[in-house]
Every structure is written in C-alpha cells, then in structure tokens.
Short mmCIF file of C-alpha atoms in Angstrom, two decimals:
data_model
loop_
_atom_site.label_atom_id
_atom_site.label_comp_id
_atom_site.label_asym_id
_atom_site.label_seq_id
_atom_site.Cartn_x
_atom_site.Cartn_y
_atom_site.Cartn_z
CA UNK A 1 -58.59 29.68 75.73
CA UNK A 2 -59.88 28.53 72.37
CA UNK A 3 -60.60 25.00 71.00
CA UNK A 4 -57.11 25.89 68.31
CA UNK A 5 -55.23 26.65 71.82
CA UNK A 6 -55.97 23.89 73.47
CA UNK A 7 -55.19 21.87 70.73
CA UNK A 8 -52.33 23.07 70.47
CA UNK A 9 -51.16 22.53 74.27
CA UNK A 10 -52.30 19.03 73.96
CA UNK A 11 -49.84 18.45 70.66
CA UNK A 12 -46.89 20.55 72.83
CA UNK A 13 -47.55 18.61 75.91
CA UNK A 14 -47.57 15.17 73.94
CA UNK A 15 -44.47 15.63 71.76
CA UNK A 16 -42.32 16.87 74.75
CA UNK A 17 -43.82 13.13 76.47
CA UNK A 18 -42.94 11.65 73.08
CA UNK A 19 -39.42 13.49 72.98
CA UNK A 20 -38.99 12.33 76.92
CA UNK A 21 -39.61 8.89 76.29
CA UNK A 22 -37.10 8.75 73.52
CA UNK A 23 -34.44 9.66 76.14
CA UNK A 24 -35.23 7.76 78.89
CA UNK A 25 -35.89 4.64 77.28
CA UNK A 26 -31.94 3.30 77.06
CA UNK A 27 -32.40 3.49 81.02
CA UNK A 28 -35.19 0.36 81.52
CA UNK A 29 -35.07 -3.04 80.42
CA UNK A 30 -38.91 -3.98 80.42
CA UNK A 31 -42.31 -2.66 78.73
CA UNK A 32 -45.19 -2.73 80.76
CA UNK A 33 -48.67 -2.08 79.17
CA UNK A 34 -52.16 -2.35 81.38
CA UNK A 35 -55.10 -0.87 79.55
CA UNK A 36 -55.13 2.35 81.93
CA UNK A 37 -50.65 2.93 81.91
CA UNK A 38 -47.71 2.20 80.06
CA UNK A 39 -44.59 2.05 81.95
CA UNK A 40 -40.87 1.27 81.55
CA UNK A 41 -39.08 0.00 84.18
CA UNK A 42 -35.98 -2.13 85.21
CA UNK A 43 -37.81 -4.60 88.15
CA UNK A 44 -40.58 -6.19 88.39
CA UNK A 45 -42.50 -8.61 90.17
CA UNK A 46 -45.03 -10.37 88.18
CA UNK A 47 -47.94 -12.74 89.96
CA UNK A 48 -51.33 -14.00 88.62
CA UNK A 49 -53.58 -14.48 91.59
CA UNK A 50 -56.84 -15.95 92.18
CA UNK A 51 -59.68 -14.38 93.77
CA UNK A 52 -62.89 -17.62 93.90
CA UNK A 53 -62.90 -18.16 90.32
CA UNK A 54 -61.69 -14.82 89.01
CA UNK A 55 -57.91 -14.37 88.31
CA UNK A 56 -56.41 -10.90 88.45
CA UNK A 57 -52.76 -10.07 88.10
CA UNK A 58 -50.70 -8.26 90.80
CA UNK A 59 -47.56 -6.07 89.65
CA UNK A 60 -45.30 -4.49 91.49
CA UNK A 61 -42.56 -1.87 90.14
CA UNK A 62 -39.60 -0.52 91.42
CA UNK A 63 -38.01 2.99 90.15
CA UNK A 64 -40.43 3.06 87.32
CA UNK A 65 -41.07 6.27 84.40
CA UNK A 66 -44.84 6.39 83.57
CA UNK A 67 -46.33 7.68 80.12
CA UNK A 68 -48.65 10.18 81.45
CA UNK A 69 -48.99 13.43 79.70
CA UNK A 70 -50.66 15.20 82.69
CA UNK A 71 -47.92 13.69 85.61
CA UNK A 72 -45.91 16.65 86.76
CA UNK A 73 -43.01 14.21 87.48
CA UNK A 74 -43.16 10.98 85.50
CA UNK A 75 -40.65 9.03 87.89
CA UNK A 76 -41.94 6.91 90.30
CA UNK A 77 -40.45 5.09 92.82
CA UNK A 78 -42.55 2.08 93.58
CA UNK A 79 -45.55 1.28 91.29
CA UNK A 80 -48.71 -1.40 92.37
CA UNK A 81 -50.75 -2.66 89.75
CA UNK A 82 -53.86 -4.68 90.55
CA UNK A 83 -55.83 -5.60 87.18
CA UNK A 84 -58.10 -8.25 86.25
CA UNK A 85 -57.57 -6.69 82.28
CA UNK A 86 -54.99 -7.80 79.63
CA UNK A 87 -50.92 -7.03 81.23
CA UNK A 88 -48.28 -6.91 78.56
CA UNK A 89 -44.83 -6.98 79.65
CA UNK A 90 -42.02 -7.05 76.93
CA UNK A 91 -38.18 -6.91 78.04
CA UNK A 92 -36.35 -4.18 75.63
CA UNK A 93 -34.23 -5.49 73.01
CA UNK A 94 -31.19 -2.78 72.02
CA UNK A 95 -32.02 -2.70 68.60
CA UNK A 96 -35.65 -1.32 69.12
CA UNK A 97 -34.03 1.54 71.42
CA UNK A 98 -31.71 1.75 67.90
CA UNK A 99 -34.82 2.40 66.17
CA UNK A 100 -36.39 5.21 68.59
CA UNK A 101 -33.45 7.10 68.21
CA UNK A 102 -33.28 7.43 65.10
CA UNK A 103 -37.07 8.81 64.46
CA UNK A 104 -36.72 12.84 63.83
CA UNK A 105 -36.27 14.70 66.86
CA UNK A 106 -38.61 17.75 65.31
#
C-alpha cells in the first residue's frame, strides 16, 4: 500500500466518522471531551475526587457513541473515565444539531 493509499483510507475512514456523527448526534443530549475521547451521550455521572492533594475527575457513561475512527463498533454501553486532565462536558442545544445538518453531506 502506498503513502497516496493510505492517505486516502484515512480521509474515507474519517468522513464516513464525520458523516456518522452527523446522524447520530439528534440521539444524545451531552458533549463529553477528555484529551484522549470525545463522546456523546445521554447520562452521565460527573464527580471530582481527591486523591492526597491531587484531584482527578471520575466519569461514568451510560449507552454512550465514541469518536474513534479505528472502533469497529462505536456504541458503547457503559463508559469509565478516570482523568486527572481538562473534562469538558457541554449539554446539546437543538439549534447546534440545526447547524450539523445542514453542512454538505459530500
């Protein structure tokens, strides 16, 4: 396989994630970012623990979708997320679901 074919599969591989995500999206309410995943899911529980003097946060998902270009299956049913790194959690507003359906499908 050549550097041009491989580039190629990569570009595929992450428009059909792209073109995934824009139709699962209107399914989950919430946006969750670490600096390793991106996920979308509908629960979560959120808790910022303490370990001595170092805090970490501890996340737990239910019936999550993960943005992973390599996952066979990007559903997941339960989802544990120990970080001491940067969380961002959003909850999904309709109008920016409005907005990623109407970007160009191709």
């Amino acid at each position: 396989m050549s550097a041009e074919d491989l580039d190629r599969f990569e570009a595929e591989a992450e428009l059909k994630l792209y073109r995934e995500y824009r139709d699962v999206i209107k399914l989950f309410s919430y946006v969750v970012e670490t600096e390793r995943r991106f996920y979308l899911t509908n629960h979560l529980d959120f808790n910022v623990r303490s370990a001595g003097q170092d805090v970490y946060f501890d996340i737990c998902l239910t019936d999550a979708w993960v943005w992973d270009v390599y996952r066979p299956s990007r559903f997941v049913k339960n989802v544990h997320i120990l970080t001491f790194k940067d969380v961002n959690i959003e909850e999904i507003q309709k109008s920016d679901m409005d907005l990623v359906q109407d970007l160009p499908s191709a």
